[in-house]
Amino acid sequence: MELPYAEPYKIKVVEPLYRSTRQEREKWIKEARYNLFNLRSDHVFVDLLTDSGTGAMSHMQWSEIMLGDESYAGSLSFHKLKDTISELLGMPYFLPTHQGRAAENVLFSALIKENDIVPGNSHFDTTKGHIEYRRARAIDCTIDEACNTSEFHPFKGNIDLQKLEDVFKKYPKEQIPLCIITVTCNTSGGQPVSMQNIKEVTALCRKYGIMPVFDAARFAENAYFIKIREKGYENKTVKEIVKEMFSYVDGATMSSKKDAIVNIGGFIALRDKALYDKACVFNIMYEGFITYGGMAGRDMGALAQGLDEGTEFDYLEARIGQVAYLGDKLRSFGIPIQEPTGGHAVFVDAKKFLPNVPKEQYQAQTLGVELYVEAGVRGVEIGTLLADRNPITRENRYPVLELLRLAIPRRVYTNNHMDYIAVALANIWERRESITKGFHIVSEAPIMRHFTVELERV
Ligand SMILES: *Cc1c(COP(=O)(O)O)cnc(C)c1O
């Protein structure tokens, strides 16, 4: 017999999980104003809110915690990280920040001014927040296929070259400080961008004098998809693919809490010394001195180690294989998901799942609450609440996709947990016709409302 697949790691430390009752969960979610962010974590059985900062570090990463050098300036942990970034990404300049949005804040402070235009592929919510906060505008140029969940496209994170060129033609280059390529594209379903597309997009940027930058949170997962899906890359290592990806861009912002498998951290990587010098000023102002930028020395050490482990094929195969495993289970029950499954999460199509709930009553949020009450599984809404209001008209923005994201933490859950999640959703799928009512908003913040919004059942 052919040997079945098994994870290339074993478990050294475990955390117990509390198994709550449906009655308890009904009470807790009501107290949380039906906002999954307001739940206590011990009231959650399987936590798929995010894959951000929730991964399990390796024994090598934990040993870096002890080796951490906490010197204010010139820490050895900083230099270890700098060497790793320059070796792995080929970027000579780097600034540590406390997480990804902090990297955005620092870099955008140096680049973006009022009325600017920032094209890209489905900008992440904090990215868009940092653009709009500066009274600039993010324009989504993702390919149309990304909006059709049932259509199989191997690189749904790709940027539509025509849409991008239209932006470049419409606005002068002085008004377009950068173009952001998000790898993988979180908002469209953890979908990768092909090397071909990275090459074409960055060539177009060069033609119009625009700076291409990665939002690199899941660059390693993107590289893995290139290896297994794109012709010509099957025999390259993930690290070689990563190096090539970064060779086409001028910089990157990174949330290390994703593909670098640490609990906190971020950075900016840059090719240009002048931009680096400019960003240094903002880094010192907002984050900390340029050799720690809001991170402890030990965390920089763990991050350097995590970058190395996170770009190993065996690890990525286990990681992305587990996400695909959950996707396969859901598909076998007939549950509509974004096809194919992405790198870090399975995205359930809530519009197709709950067609009897009006979109004004937040379909994906409704499904998220149902899943929590059913089984104590916490996902997150990627839909109308997240899309927020138009900053000018203040009207709700109804995105094409209304998704419930089930993000899988790295190296944390077993496939038994995946089976549990799948059956919980299948139970709701069975009674979906009877779910006709959603939620209305009681209170919300003026920007990024989904984190703190309070809801009531209709
Ligand atoms: C998480 C994330 C960010 C923001 O990073 P934080 O570390 O959460 O601040 C930016 N872009 C993408 C694509 C992300 O997934």
Coordinates of C-alpha atoms and ligand atoms in Angstrom, one line a residue:
M1 CA 0.0 0.0 0.0
E2 CA 1.0 3.6 -0.6
L3 CA 1.8 5.2 2.8
P4 CA -0.8 7.9 3.7
Y5 CA 0.3 11.5 4.3
A6 CA 1.4 12.5 7.8
E7 CA 2.6 15.9 9.1
P8 CA 6.3 16.4 9.2
Y9 CA 6.3 17.5 12.9
K10 CA 5.2 16.3 16.3
I11 CA 3.6 18.1 19.2
K12 CA 5.5 19.0 22.3
V13 CA 3.2 21.3 24.2
V14 CA -0.6 21.2 24.3
E15 CA -3.3 23.6 25.5
P16 CA -6.7 22.2 26.7
L17 CA -9.9 23.4 25.0
Y18 CA -13.2 23.9 26.9
R19 CA -16.2 22.2 25.3
S20 CA -19.1 24.5 25.9
T21 CA -22.8 23.8 25.4
R22 CA -25.1 25.4 22.9
Q23 CA -27.0 27.2 25.7
E24 CA -23.7 28.8 27.0
R25 CA -22.8 29.9 23.5
E26 CA -26.2 31.5 22.9
K27 CA -25.7 33.5 26.0
W28 CA -22.1 34.5 25.3
I29 CA -22.7 35.6 21.7
K30 CA -25.6 37.7 22.8
E31 CA -23.4 39.3 25.5
A32 CA -20.8 39.9 22.7
R33 CA -23.4 41.8 20.7
Y34 CA -23.2 39.2 18.0
N35 CA -19.7 40.4 17.2
L36 CA -17.3 37.4 17.1
F37 CA -14.4 39.7 18.0
N38 CA -16.0 40.3 21.4
L39 CA -15.9 36.7 22.5
R40 CA -13.5 35.5 25.2
S41 CA -11.2 32.9 23.7
D42 CA -12.0 30.3 26.3
H43 CA -15.6 30.5 25.0
V44 CA -14.4 29.3 21.6
F45 CA -13.6 25.7 20.9
V46 CA -12.0 25.9 17.5
D47 CA -10.7 29.4 16.7
L48 CA -10.6 30.2 13.0
L49 CA -10.9 34.0 13.5
T50 CA -7.5 34.5 12.0
D51 CA -4.3 32.9 11.1
S52 CA -2.5 36.0 12.3
G53 CA -0.2 35.6 15.2
T54 CA -1.9 32.3 16.2
G55 CA 0.6 29.8 14.8
A56 CA 2.6 27.4 16.9
M57 CA 6.3 28.2 17.1
S58 CA 8.9 25.5 16.7
H59 CA 11.4 24.5 19.4
M60 CA 14.0 26.3 17.3
Q61 CA 11.9 29.5 17.4
W62 CA 11.5 29.1 21.2
S63 CA 15.2 28.7 21.6
E64 CA 15.7 32.0 19.7
I65 CA 13.5 33.6 22.4
M66 CA 16.2 32.7 24.9
L67 CA 19.0 33.9 22.6
G68 CA 17.3 37.3 22.1
D69 CA 19.6 40.3 22.5
E70 CA 17.7 43.1 24.1
S71 CA 20.2 45.9 23.3
Y72 CA 18.5 49.1 22.4
A73 CA 20.7 49.7 19.4
G74 CA 22.5 47.3 17.2
S75 CA 21.0 44.2 18.8
L76 CA 22.4 40.9 17.4
S77 CA 18.9 39.7 17.0
F78 CA 18.3 42.6 14.6
H79 CA 21.3 41.7 12.6
K80 CA 20.3 38.0 12.5
L81 CA 16.9 39.2 11.1
K82 CA 18.5 41.7 8.7
D83 CA 20.8 38.9 7.3
T84 CA 17.8 36.6 6.9
I85 CA 15.7 39.2 5.0
S86 CA 18.6 40.2 2.7
E87 CA 19.4 36.5 2.0
L88 CA 15.8 35.3 1.5
L89 CA 14.2 38.3 -0.1
G90 CA 17.2 40.0 -1.7
M91 CA 16.2 43.3 -0.1
P92 CA 19.2 45.3 1.2
Y93 CA 17.2 47.7 3.5
F94 CA 14.8 46.7 6.2
L95 CA 12.9 48.3 9.1
P96 CA 11.3 46.2 11.9
T97 CA 7.8 47.2 13.0
H98 CA 5.5 45.8 15.6
Q99 CA 3.1 44.3 13.0
G100 CA 2.0 44.6 9.4
R101 CA -0.3 47.6 9.7
A102 CA 2.5 49.5 11.5
A103 CA 4.7 48.8 8.4
E104 CA 1.9 50.3 6.3
N105 CA 1.7 53.3 8.5
V106 CA 5.4 54.0 8.3
L107 CA 5.8 53.3 4.6
F108 CA 2.6 55.2 3.6
S109 CA 3.6 58.1 5.7
A110 CA 6.7 58.4 3.5
L111 CA 4.8 57.9 0.3
I112 CA 1.1 58.7 0.2
K113 CA -0.5 62.2 0.2
E114 CA -4.1 63.5 -0.1
N115 CA -5.9 62.6 -3.4
D116 CA -3.4 59.9 -4.3
I117 CA -4.4 56.7 -6.1
V118 CA -3.2 53.3 -5.0
P119 CA -4.1 50.5 -7.3
G120 CA -3.7 46.9 -6.4
N121 CA -5.5 43.5 -5.9
S122 CA -8.2 43.7 -3.3
H123 CA -6.3 45.7 -0.7
F124 CA -6.4 44.2 2.8
D125 CA -8.6 46.1 5.3
T126 CA -5.8 47.8 7.3
T127 CA -4.0 48.6 4.0
K128 CA -7.1 50.3 2.7
G129 CA -7.7 51.9 6.1
H130 CA -4.2 53.5 6.0
I131 CA -4.8 54.7 2.4
E132 CA -8.2 56.2 3.1
Y133 CA -7.1 57.7 6.4
R134 CA -4.7 59.8 4.3
R135 CA -7.6 60.8 2.0
A136 CA -6.2 58.8 -0.8
R137 CA -8.0 56.1 -2.7
A138 CA -7.4 52.4 -3.2
I139 CA -8.5 51.0 -6.6
D140 CA -9.1 47.3 -6.8
C141 CA -7.8 45.8 -10.1
T142 CA -8.2 42.1 -9.3
I143 CA -9.3 39.9 -12.2
D144 CA -13.0 39.3 -12.5
E145 CA -12.7 35.6 -12.1
A146 CA -11.9 36.2 -8.4
C147 CA -15.5 37.3 -7.9
N148 CA -17.0 34.0 -9.2
T149 CA -16.5 31.6 -6.3
S150 CA -17.4 28.5 -8.3
E151 CA -15.0 29.2 -11.2
F152 CA -11.7 27.4 -10.9
H153 CA -8.8 29.7 -11.7
P154 CA -5.3 28.7 -10.3
F155 CA -4.3 32.3 -9.6
K156 CA -7.4 34.3 -8.5
G157 CA -5.2 36.9 -6.9
N158 CA -3.9 38.1 -10.2
I159 CA -4.2 41.7 -11.3
D160 CA -6.1 42.5 -14.5
L161 CA -3.5 44.3 -16.6
Q162 CA -6.2 46.3 -18.6
K163 CA -7.8 47.6 -15.4
L164 CA -4.4 48.5 -14.1
E165 CA -3.3 50.3 -17.3
D166 CA -6.6 52.2 -17.3
V167 CA -5.7 53.6 -13.8
F168 CA -2.2 54.4 -15.0
K169 CA -3.6 56.3 -18.0
K170 CA -6.3 58.1 -16.1
Y171 CA -4.1 59.6 -13.4
P172 CA -0.7 61.3 -13.7
K173 CA 2.1 59.2 -12.2
E174 CA 2.7 61.9 -9.5
Q175 CA -0.6 60.9 -8.1
I176 CA 0.2 57.2 -8.0
P177 CA 2.9 56.7 -5.4
L178 CA 2.8 52.9 -5.5
C179 CA 1.0 49.8 -6.8
I180 CA 0.3 47.1 -4.2
I181 CA 0.5 43.5 -5.1
T182 CA -0.9 41.4 -2.2
V183 CA 0.6 37.9 -2.1
T184 CA -1.5 35.9 -1.5
C185 CA -4.6 38.0 -1.9
N186 CA -6.3 37.7 1.5
T187 CA -9.6 39.5 0.6
S188 CA -10.3 37.5 -2.5
G189 CA -9.9 34.2 -0.6
G190 CA -6.2 33.7 0.1
Q191 CA -5.7 33.3 -3.6
P192 CA -2.2 33.4 -5.1
V193 CA -0.7 35.7 -7.8
S194 CA 1.2 33.9 -10.5
M195 CA 4.8 34.7 -11.3
Q196 CA 3.7 35.5 -14.8
N197 CA 1.3 38.1 -13.5
I198 CA 3.9 39.5 -11.1
K199 CA 6.3 39.9 -14.0
E200 CA 3.6 41.6 -16.2
V201 CA 2.2 43.9 -13.5
T202 CA 5.7 45.1 -12.5
A203 CA 6.7 45.6 -16.1
L204 CA 3.6 47.8 -16.6
C205 CA 4.5 49.7 -13.4
R206 CA 8.0 50.3 -14.8
K207 CA 6.6 51.5 -18.1
Y208 CA 4.5 54.2 -16.3
G209 CA 7.1 55.0 -13.7
I210 CA 5.1 53.5 -10.8
M211 CA 6.7 51.7 -7.8
P212 CA 5.6 48.1 -7.3
V213 CA 5.4 46.9 -3.7
F214 CA 4.3 43.7 -2.2
D215 CA 1.9 43.4 0.7
A216 CA 3.9 40.2 1.6
A217 CA 2.0 38.7 4.6
R218 CA 1.6 35.4 2.8
F219 CA 4.5 35.5 0.3
A220 CA 5.6 31.9 1.2
E221 CA 2.2 30.4 0.6
N222 CA 2.1 32.3 -2.7
A223 CA 5.5 30.8 -3.6
Y224 CA 4.2 27.3 -2.8
F225 CA 1.3 27.8 -5.1
I226 CA 3.6 29.0 -7.9
K227 CA 5.7 25.8 -7.4
I228 CA 2.7 23.4 -7.6
R229 CA 0.6 25.3 -10.1
E230 CA 2.8 27.2 -12.5
K231 CA 4.6 25.7 -15.4
G232 CA 8.4 26.0 -15.2
Y233 CA 8.6 26.2 -11.4
E234 CA 8.0 22.6 -10.3
N235 CA 11.7 21.9 -9.8
K236 CA 12.6 25.1 -8.1
T237 CA 12.7 25.4 -4.3
V238 CA 10.2 27.6 -2.5
K239 CA 13.2 29.8 -1.4
E240 CA 14.3 30.2 -5.1
I241 CA 10.8 31.2 -6.1
V242 CA 10.5 33.7 -3.2
K243 CA 13.8 35.3 -4.3
E244 CA 12.5 35.6 -7.9
M245 CA 9.1 37.1 -6.7
F246 CA 10.9 39.8 -4.7
S247 CA 13.3 40.6 -7.5
Y248 CA 10.5 42.3 -9.5
V249 CA 9.4 44.7 -6.7
D250 CA 11.0 47.7 -5.0
G251 CA 9.7 47.0 -1.5
A252 CA 7.3 45.1 0.7
T253 CA 5.3 45.5 3.9
M254 CA 5.1 42.4 5.9
S255 CA 2.9 41.1 8.7
S256 CA 5.2 38.5 10.2
K257 CA 2.2 37.1 12.2
K258 CA 1.3 35.2 9.0
D259 CA 3.9 33.4 7.0
A260 CA 6.8 34.0 9.4
I261 CA 4.9 32.0 12.1
V262 CA 5.5 34.4 15.0
N263 CA 3.0 35.8 17.5
I264 CA 3.9 39.4 16.9
G265 CA 6.0 41.4 14.4
G266 CA 6.3 43.0 11.0
F267 CA 8.7 44.8 8.8
I268 CA 9.3 46.9 5.7
A269 CA 11.9 45.7 3.2
L270 CA 13.2 48.2 0.6
R271 CA 15.6 48.4 -2.3
D272 CA 16.1 52.1 -2.4
K273 CA 18.3 53.9 0.2
A274 CA 16.6 57.3 -0.2
L275 CA 13.1 55.9 0.5
Y276 CA 14.6 53.9 3.4
D277 CA 16.1 57.0 4.9
K278 CA 12.7 58.8 4.6
A279 CA 10.9 55.8 6.2
C280 CA 13.4 55.7 9.1
V281 CA 12.2 59.0 10.4
F282 CA 8.6 57.7 10.6
N283 CA 9.8 54.4 12.1
I284 CA 11.5 56.2 14.9
M285 CA 8.5 58.4 15.5
Y286 CA 5.8 55.7 15.4
E287 CA 7.5 52.4 16.2
G288 CA 10.9 52.7 17.8
F289 CA 14.6 53.0 16.9
I290 CA 15.5 51.5 13.6
T291 CA 17.1 48.4 15.1
Y292 CA 14.0 47.2 17.0
G293 CA 11.0 49.2 15.7
G294 CA 8.5 48.0 18.3
M295 CA 9.8 44.4 18.6
A296 CA 11.7 42.8 21.4
G297 CA 15.1 41.4 20.4
R298 CA 13.9 37.8 21.2
D299 CA 10.9 38.3 18.9
M300 CA 13.2 39.4 16.0
G301 CA 15.2 36.2 16.6
A302 CA 12.1 34.0 16.5
L303 CA 11.0 35.9 13.4
A304 CA 14.3 35.2 11.6
Q305 CA 14.0 31.5 12.3
G306 CA 10.3 31.5 11.4
L307 CA 11.1 33.1 8.0
D308 CA 13.4 30.2 7.3
E309 CA 11.0 27.5 8.4
G310 CA 8.0 29.1 6.8
T311 CA 9.7 28.9 3.3
E312 CA 10.4 25.1 3.6
F313 CA 8.4 22.9 1.2
D314 CA 7.5 20.2 3.7
Y315 CA 6.0 22.7 6.1
L316 CA 4.0 24.5 3.4
E317 CA 2.7 21.2 2.0
A318 CA 1.3 20.2 5.5
R319 CA -0.1 23.7 6.0
I320 CA -1.8 24.2 2.7
G321 CA -2.7 20.5 2.6
Q322 CA -4.7 20.9 5.8
V323 CA -6.6 23.9 4.3
A324 CA -7.4 21.8 1.2
Y325 CA -8.5 18.9 3.4
L326 CA -11.1 21.1 5.0
G327 CA -12.2 22.4 1.6
D328 CA -12.6 18.9 0.3
K329 CA -14.8 17.9 3.3
L330 CA -17.0 20.9 2.8
R331 CA -17.3 20.3 -0.9
S332 CA -18.3 16.7 -0.3
F333 CA -21.3 18.0 1.7
G334 CA -22.2 20.3 -1.2
I335 CA -21.3 23.5 0.7
P336 CA -20.4 26.4 -1.6
I337 CA -16.8 27.7 -1.1
Q338 CA -14.4 29.9 -3.0
E339 CA -12.7 27.5 -5.5
P340 CA -10.0 26.5 -5.3
T341 CA -9.2 26.7 -1.6
G342 CA -6.6 29.3 -0.8
G343 CA -3.5 29.2 1.2
H344 CA -4.6 30.1 4.7
A345 CA -8.3 29.7 4.8
V346 CA -11.4 28.2 3.4
F347 CA -14.0 30.9 2.4
V348 CA -17.6 29.8 2.5
D349 CA -19.9 31.6 0.0
A350 CA -22.5 33.0 2.4
K351 CA -24.7 34.5 -0.4
K352 CA -25.1 31.0 -1.8
F353 CA -25.3 29.4 1.7
L354 CA -28.0 31.7 3.1
P355 CA -30.0 33.1 0.1
N356 CA -33.0 33.7 2.3
V357 CA -31.2 36.3 4.4
P358 CA -31.3 39.7 2.8
K359 CA -27.9 41.3 2.1
E360 CA -28.9 44.3 4.2
Q361 CA -28.9 41.9 7.2
Y362 CA -25.3 40.7 6.7
Q363 CA -25.4 37.2 5.4
A364 CA -21.8 36.2 6.2
Q365 CA -22.1 37.6 9.7
T366 CA -25.3 35.6 10.1
L367 CA -23.6 32.4 9.0
G368 CA -20.6 33.2 11.4
V369 CA -23.0 33.5 14.4
E370 CA -24.8 30.3 13.4
L371 CA -21.5 28.4 13.2
Y372 CA -20.4 29.6 16.6
V373 CA -23.7 28.7 18.2
E374 CA -23.7 25.3 16.5
A375 CA -20.3 24.2 17.5
G376 CA -18.2 26.9 19.2
V377 CA -16.2 27.4 15.9
R378 CA -15.3 31.1 15.4
G379 CA -14.8 32.3 11.8
V380 CA -14.8 35.8 10.5
E381 CA -17.0 37.9 8.2
I382 CA -15.4 39.0 5.0
G383 CA -18.4 40.8 3.6
T384 CA -20.5 43.9 4.0
L385 CA -19.5 44.7 7.6
L386 CA -15.8 44.6 6.6
A387 CA -16.4 46.5 3.4
D388 CA -17.6 49.4 5.6
R389 CA -19.3 52.5 4.2
N390 CA -18.3 54.7 1.3
P391 CA -16.2 57.4 3.0
I392 CA -18.0 60.1 1.0
T393 CA -21.7 59.0 0.8
R394 CA -21.6 57.0 4.1
E395 CA -23.7 54.3 2.3
N396 CA -23.0 50.7 3.0
R397 CA -20.7 49.2 0.4
Y398 CA -22.1 45.8 -0.7
P399 CA -19.1 43.8 -2.0
V400 CA -19.5 41.2 -4.8
L401 CA -18.5 38.5 -2.4
E402 CA -20.1 37.8 0.9
L403 CA -17.8 35.3 2.6
L404 CA -17.3 33.6 5.9
R405 CA -13.6 33.0 6.3
L406 CA -12.3 30.0 8.2
A407 CA -8.7 30.8 8.7
I408 CA -6.5 27.9 9.8
P409 CA -3.8 28.8 12.4
R410 CA -0.4 27.3 11.4
R411 CA 0.6 24.0 13.1
V412 CA -2.1 24.3 15.7
Y413 CA -5.1 22.0 14.9
T414 CA -5.3 18.5 13.7
N415 CA -7.5 17.1 10.9
N416 CA -9.9 15.8 13.6
H417 CA -10.7 19.5 14.2
M418 CA -11.2 20.0 10.4
D419 CA -13.7 17.1 10.4
Y420 CA -15.5 18.7 13.4
I421 CA -15.8 22.1 11.6
A422 CA -17.0 20.4 8.4
V423 CA -19.8 18.5 10.2
A424 CA -20.8 21.7 12.1
L425 CA -21.3 23.5 8.8
A426 CA -23.0 20.6 7.2
N427 CA -25.6 20.6 10.0
I428 CA -26.3 24.3 9.3
W429 CA -26.4 23.6 5.5
E430 CA -29.2 21.0 6.2
R431 CA -31.4 23.6 7.8
R432 CA -30.3 26.6 5.7
E433 CA -33.8 27.2 4.2
S434 CA -35.2 28.0 7.6
I435 CA -32.7 30.7 8.2
T436 CA -34.3 33.9 7.0
K437 CA -33.3 36.6 9.3
G438 CA -29.9 38.3 10.0
F439 CA -28.8 41.3 12.0
H440 CA -29.0 45.1 12.1
I441 CA -26.3 47.4 13.4
V442 CA -26.8 49.1 16.9
S443 CA -23.5 50.9 16.9
E444 CA -20.4 51.2 14.7
A445 CA -17.1 53.1 14.5
P446 CA -16.4 55.6 11.7
I447 CA -13.7 53.4 10.2
M448 CA -12.9 49.7 10.3
R449 CA -16.2 49.1 12.0
H450 CA -16.1 45.3 11.9
F451 CA -13.8 45.0 14.9
T452 CA -16.1 46.8 17.3
V453 CA -19.6 46.8 15.7
E454 CA -22.5 45.9 17.9
L455 CA -25.5 44.0 16.4
E456 CA -29.0 42.8 17.2
R457 CA -31.1 40.0 15.7
V458 CA -33.7 41.3 13.3
Ligands
LIG1 C1 -2.7 40.8 8.3 C2 -2.5 41.5 7.1 C3 -2.0 42.9 7.1 C4 -1.8 43.6 8.4 O1 -1.0 43.0 9.3 P1 -1.1 43.0 10.9 O2 0.1 42.3 11.3 O3 -2.4 42.4 11.2 O4 -1.1 44.5 11.3 C5 -1.8 43.5 5.9 N1 -2.0 42.8 4.8 C6 -2.4 41.6 4.7 C7 -2.6 40.9 3.4 C8 -2.7 40.9 5.8 O5 -3.1 39.6 5.8

